[in-house]
Coordinates of C-alpha atoms in Angstrom, one line a residue:
M1353 CA 30.2 136.3 153.4
N1354 CA 28.8 135.1 150.1
L1355 CA 28.1 131.4 150.1
L1356 CA 30.0 131.0 146.8
I1357 CA 33.1 132.6 148.3
L1358 CA 32.9 130.5 151.5
Q1359 CA 32.6 127.3 149.4
F1360 CA 35.7 128.4 147.4
L1361 CA 37.7 129.0 150.5
L1362 CA 36.7 125.6 152.0
M1363 CA 37.6 124.0 148.6
G1364 CA 41.1 125.6 148.7
A1365 CA 41.7 124.6 152.3
A1366 CA 40.8 121.0 151.5
G1367 CA 42.8 121.0 148.3
I1368 CA 39.9 119.5 146.3
P1369 CA 37.5 121.0 143.7
F1370 CA 34.1 122.1 144.8
Q1371 CA 31.4 119.7 143.8
G1372 CA 28.4 120.9 145.8
A1373 CA 25.1 122.6 145.1
W1374 CA 25.1 125.7 143.0
P1375 CA 23.2 129.0 143.2
P1376 CA 20.7 130.2 140.6
N1377 CA 21.8 131.7 137.2
G1378 CA 24.8 129.5 136.7
G1379 CA 26.4 126.1 136.8
Y1380 CA 29.7 124.5 137.9
Y1381 CA 32.2 122.5 135.8
N1382 CA 35.5 121.0 136.9
S1383 CA 38.0 119.2 134.7
H1384 CA 41.7 118.6 134.8
Y1385 CA 42.4 121.1 137.6
V1386 CA 40.2 123.9 136.2
D1387 CA 37.0 125.4 137.4
W1388 CA 34.4 127.0 135.2
Y1389 CA 31.7 128.9 137.2
K1390 CA 29.2 129.4 134.5
G1391 CA 27.5 132.8 134.2
S1392 CA 23.9 133.7 133.5
S1393 CA 22.5 133.7 130.0
R1394 CA 22.7 137.5 129.2
T1395 CA 26.0 138.3 130.8
T1396 CA 28.6 140.2 128.7
V1397 CA 31.5 139.5 131.1
I1398 CA 34.1 136.8 131.5
L1399 CA 36.5 136.8 134.5
S1400 CA 39.6 134.6 134.8
A1401 CA 42.1 133.9 137.6
P1402 CA 45.1 132.0 136.2
H1403 CA 47.7 132.5 139.0
D1404 CA 46.2 131.7 142.3
G1405 CA 46.2 127.9 142.1
W1406 CA 47.0 125.9 145.2
L1407 CA 47.4 122.3 144.0
R1408 CA 50.9 120.9 143.5
P1409 CA 50.5 117.3 142.3
S1410 CA 53.8 115.4 142.3
S1411 CA 52.9 113.8 139.0
I1412 CA 53.4 117.2 137.3
P1413 CA 57.0 118.4 137.3
N1414 CA 57.9 121.8 138.5
R1415 CA 58.3 124.6 135.9
E1416 CA 61.8 125.8 136.2
R1417 CA 63.6 127.0 133.2
G1418 CA 64.1 126.5 129.4
C1419 CA 67.1 126.4 127.2
Y1420 CA 68.5 129.6 125.6
D1421 CA 69.3 129.6 121.9
S1422 CA 71.9 132.3 121.5
K1423 CA 71.5 132.3 117.7
T1424 CA 67.8 133.1 117.7
R1425 CA 67.8 134.8 121.2
T1426 CA 64.8 132.7 122.1
C1427 CA 63.9 130.2 124.8
D1428 CA 63.2 126.5 124.0
W1429 CA 60.8 125.6 126.8
T1430 CA 60.6 121.9 126.0
C1431 CA 64.3 121.0 125.7
S1432 CA 65.8 118.4 128.0
R1433 CA 69.4 119.4 127.7
T1434 CA 70.2 120.4 131.2
K1435 CA 73.5 122.2 130.4
Y1436 CA 71.7 124.6 128.1
K1437 CA 69.0 125.6 130.6
S1438 CA 69.3 129.3 131.5
S1439 CA 68.1 130.7 134.8
S1440 CA 69.1 134.2 133.7
K1441 CA 67.3 134.3 130.4
C1442 CA 64.7 131.5 130.4
E1443 CA 63.5 131.4 134.0
A1444 CA 59.9 130.2 134.4
A1445 CA 57.9 132.5 136.7
S1446 CA 56.4 130.4 139.5
S1447 CA 55.2 132.8 142.2
S1448 CA 51.4 133.0 142.9
D1449 CA 49.1 136.0 142.7
L1450 CA 47.8 135.3 146.1
Y1451 CA 44.1 135.9 146.8
S1452 CA 43.4 137.0 143.2
A1453 CA 40.9 134.2 142.7
K1454 CA 39.0 135.1 145.9
L1455 CA 39.0 138.7 144.7
A1456 CA 37.6 137.5 141.4
M1457 CA 34.8 135.8 143.3
E1458 CA 34.0 139.1 145.1
L1459 CA 34.0 141.0 141.8
R1460 CA 31.7 138.4 140.2
D1461 CA 29.3 138.8 143.0
K1462 CA 29.2 142.6 142.9
I1463 CA 29.0 142.8 139.1
A1464 CA 26.0 140.4 139.3
I1465 CA 24.2 142.7 141.7
E1466 CA 24.9 145.9 139.8
T1467 CA 24.4 144.6 136.2
G1468 CA 21.7 142.0 136.9
E1469 CA 23.7 139.3 135.2
T1470 CA 26.4 136.9 136.7
P1471 CA 29.7 136.8 134.8
H1472 CA 31.5 133.6 133.8
L1473 CA 34.6 132.8 135.9
I1474 CA 37.4 130.4 135.0
V1475 CA 39.9 129.5 137.8
N1476 CA 43.1 127.5 137.5
Q1477 CA 43.6 125.2 140.5
L1478 CA 47.2 124.3 139.8
H1479 CA 50.0 126.3 141.5
R1480 CA 52.0 128.4 139.1
S1481 CA 55.0 126.2 139.6
K1482 CA 53.0 123.5 137.8
L1483 CA 51.1 125.5 135.2
D1484 CA 51.0 129.1 134.0
P1485 CA 47.9 129.5 131.8
N1486 CA 48.9 133.1 131.0
R1487 CA 51.9 132.0 128.8
E1488 CA 52.2 130.4 125.4
R1489 CA 51.6 126.7 125.8
D1490 CA 55.2 125.5 125.7
E1491 CA 56.3 128.0 128.4
A1492 CA 53.1 127.4 130.3
T1493 CA 53.6 123.6 130.6
L1494 CA 57.3 123.0 129.7
G1495 CA 56.0 120.1 127.6
D1496 CA 54.4 118.1 130.3
F1497 CA 51.3 116.1 129.2
Q1498 CA 49.1 116.7 132.3
A1499 CA 50.0 120.3 132.5
G1500 CA 49.2 120.6 128.8
T1501 CA 45.8 119.0 129.3
A1502 CA 45.0 121.5 132.1
F1503 CA 46.2 124.4 129.8
D1504 CA 43.9 123.2 127.0
T1505 CA 41.0 122.8 129.5
Y1506 CA 41.5 126.3 130.9
H1507 CA 41.4 128.0 127.6
G1508 CA 38.8 125.6 126.3
F1509 CA 36.5 126.7 129.1
I1510 CA 37.2 130.4 128.2
S1511 CA 36.3 129.5 124.6
K1512 CA 33.0 127.9 125.6
A1513 CA 32.2 130.9 127.8
R1514 CA 32.9 133.2 124.8
E1515 CA 30.5 131.1 122.6
L1516 CA 27.8 131.6 125.1
V1517 CA 28.5 135.4 125.4
K1518 CA 28.5 135.7 121.7
Q1519 CA 24.9 134.4 121.5
N1520 CA 23.7 137.6 123.0
G1521 CA 24.9 139.6 120.0
R1522 CA 26.3 142.3 122.3
P1523 CA 29.8 143.6 122.9
A1524 CA 31.6 141.8 125.7
V1525 CA 34.8 141.9 127.7
H1526 CA 37.1 139.5 129.4
L1527 CA 38.7 140.7 132.6
D1528 CA 41.9 138.7 133.5
I1529 CA 42.5 139.1 137.3
H1530 CA 46.1 139.2 138.6
G1531 CA 48.2 140.4 141.5
Y1532 CA 51.7 141.7 142.1
S1533 CA 53.9 142.8 145.0
S1534 CA 57.1 143.8 143.2
H1535 CA 56.0 147.2 141.8
K1536 CA 56.5 149.9 144.5
D1537 CA 54.0 152.4 143.0
L1538 CA 51.2 150.0 144.2
W1539 CA 48.8 151.2 141.5
F1540 CA 46.0 149.3 139.7
E1541 CA 47.7 148.3 136.4
L1542 CA 45.2 148.1 133.6
G1543 CA 46.7 146.2 130.6
Y1544 CA 45.5 146.9 127.1
L1545 CA 48.6 145.5 125.3
I1546 CA 50.0 149.0 125.1
S1547 CA 53.7 148.9 125.9
N1548 CA 55.4 151.0 128.6
S1549 CA 57.4 152.9 126.0
N1550 CA 54.3 153.7 123.9
L1551 CA 52.4 155.0 127.0
D1552 CA 55.5 157.1 127.9
R1553 CA 55.7 158.7 124.5
G1554 CA 52.0 158.9 123.9
Y1555 CA 52.0 156.6 120.9
L1556 CA 48.5 155.1 121.4
R1557 CA 46.9 153.1 118.6
A1558 CA 43.6 151.2 118.9
S1559 CA 44.7 148.7 116.3
D1560 CA 47.5 147.5 118.6
S1561 CA 45.3 147.1 121.7
S1562 CA 43.1 144.4 123.2
I1563 CA 40.1 146.8 123.3
K1564 CA 40.1 147.6 119.5
A1565 CA 36.4 146.7 119.3
L1566 CA 35.5 149.1 122.2
A1567 CA 37.6 151.8 120.6
A1568 CA 35.6 151.6 117.4
R1569 CA 32.3 151.9 119.3
A1570 CA 33.6 154.8 121.4
S1571 CA 34.9 156.7 118.4
Q1572 CA 31.3 156.7 117.1
T1573 CA 30.3 158.7 120.2
G1574 CA 33.2 161.2 119.8
V1575 CA 35.5 159.5 122.4
S1576 CA 39.1 159.3 121.2
F1577 CA 41.3 156.3 121.9
T1578 CA 43.5 158.4 124.1
D1579 CA 40.6 159.5 126.2
L1580 CA 39.3 156.0 126.4
V1581 CA 42.7 154.6 127.6
R1582 CA 43.8 157.4 130.0
G1583 CA 41.5 160.3 129.8
E1584 CA 38.2 161.3 131.4
E1585 CA 36.4 158.3 129.8
S1586 CA 38.9 155.7 130.9
L1587 CA 38.5 152.9 133.4
G1588 CA 41.6 154.2 135.1
N1589 CA 39.8 157.5 135.7
M1590 CA 36.8 155.7 137.2
F1591 CA 39.1 154.0 139.7
Q1592 CA 40.9 157.3 140.3
Q1593 CA 37.5 158.9 141.2
A1594 CA 36.8 156.0 143.6
G1595 CA 40.0 156.7 145.5
Y1596 CA 42.3 154.2 143.9
K1597 CA 45.6 154.9 142.2
A1598 CA 45.4 153.5 138.6
I1599 CA 47.5 153.4 135.5
P1600 CA 46.8 154.5 132.8
S1601 CA 44.6 157.4 134.0
P1602 CA 44.6 161.2 133.9
A1603 CA 46.7 161.3 137.1
W1604 CA 49.0 158.5 136.0
P1605 CA 49.0 158.4 132.2
S1606 CA 52.3 156.5 131.8
P1607 CA 54.7 154.3 133.8
S1608 CA 57.4 157.1 133.7
R1609 CA 55.2 159.2 136.0
G1610 CA 55.7 156.7 138.8
S1611 CA 58.7 156.2 141.1
H1612 CA 59.9 153.0 139.4
G1613 CA 58.2 153.0 136.0
K1614 CA 57.0 149.4 136.4
Y1615 CA 53.8 148.3 134.6
Y1616 CA 52.3 145.1 133.2
R1617 CA 50.7 145.7 129.8
G1618 CA 48.8 142.4 129.5
G1619 CA 49.9 138.9 128.7
Y1620 CA 49.0 135.8 126.7
T1621 CA 45.3 135.8 127.8
T1622 CA 44.8 139.4 126.8
Q1623 CA 46.6 138.9 123.5
R1624 CA 44.8 135.7 122.6
W1625 CA 41.2 136.6 123.7
G1626 CA 41.0 140.3 123.2
S1627 CA 39.8 142.1 120.1
K1628 CA 43.2 143.1 118.7
D1629 CA 42.9 140.4 115.9
G1630 CA 39.2 140.9 115.4
G1631 CA 35.9 140.1 117.1
N1632 CA 33.6 141.9 119.5
I1633 CA 35.0 140.7 122.8
D1634 CA 37.7 142.9 124.4
A1635 CA 40.2 141.9 127.1
I1636 CA 41.7 143.8 129.9
Q1637 CA 44.4 142.5 132.3
M1638 CA 44.0 143.8 135.8
E1639 CA 47.1 143.7 138.0
L1640 CA 46.3 144.6 141.6
P1641 CA 48.6 145.3 144.6
P1642 CA 48.5 143.2 147.7
E1643 CA 46.0 145.1 149.9
P1644 CA 42.9 144.8 147.7
R1645 CA 43.5 141.1 147.3
Q1646 CA 44.3 140.4 151.0
K1647 CA 41.2 142.4 152.1
S1648 CA 39.0 141.4 149.2
E1649 CA 35.9 141.4 151.4
V1650 CA 36.3 145.1 151.7
H1651 CA 37.8 146.1 148.4
G1652 CA 36.0 143.5 146.2
P1653 CA 32.6 145.2 146.4
M1654 CA 34.2 148.7 145.9
I1655 CA 36.3 147.6 142.9
G1656 CA 33.3 145.6 141.6
K1657 CA 31.1 148.7 141.7
V1658 CA 33.6 150.6 139.6
L1659 CA 33.8 147.8 137.1
A1660 CA 30.0 147.5 137.0
D1661 CA 29.6 151.2 136.2
F1662 CA 32.2 150.8 133.4
L1663 CA 30.4 147.6 132.2
N1664 CA 26.9 149.2 132.3
K1665 CA 28.2 152.0 130.1
W1666 CA 30.2 150.1 127.5
Y1667 CA 29.0 146.5 127.8
P1668 CA 25.4 146.6 128.8
C1669 CA 23.6 143.3 129.2
Y1670 CA 20.3 144.8 127.9

């Protein structure tokens, strides 16, 4: 087992941040329940794991629900009026994406071997019942000061990693690692901010996606956005060729092709840090079923190899 992963597991078991020695080509920073495993100087990759935190400090209240405003049909996540809190419309998701951080460690290790450069990795230590960094700040923290500080630190570390990546002057990508157990198709869900309905009806526009920068570069080589998202040139197809069921891909181009039509298109992190609104750093949300996370020592290197091949093609370090 990789020393980094062993240290991470011991850290989690003890409920404390890792503060030990660090391997070459990187550094370690911990602040306000957030870890930043710094990457090497020429990496073009940022990894994040927001939903596998284990700490539940009593000083941070549990995230439960917000108040529903029937006039605007929106949720007020910072209200204190108990009688208006709605469990049916404004429930705060609090279940963990178990083992997703450990898988992210495995992916980081394999990508480093295959690309020659170690990615940055940002990990949230707080359990999702206390903080959800993949939501807008109010919903993520429900107005709590400590949770808010952790939220700002998490995204602050991402921002600092992006600044370092930008210094290379090369296209880069942010891979946001998640897990699920509720979708019965058990496919790898690759989120580019394209909605279920748009995938179903084939309405694919690069300008609406979190990989707009990649789409512009791919078009210069004759690769269409459709082919990049779910055709022969897609990441989904690369997973498909490696024996994994992935969406979108040639075999599974849209959620309606599955048995239940469930699919996560990408959340706050993908929206905030992708290239939809400009820039040269793309973002992809990866939602993985239980087995690859539970057996990350087996699947991590395999998934990491597919990602590395994709990265070496579209986001080379040299």
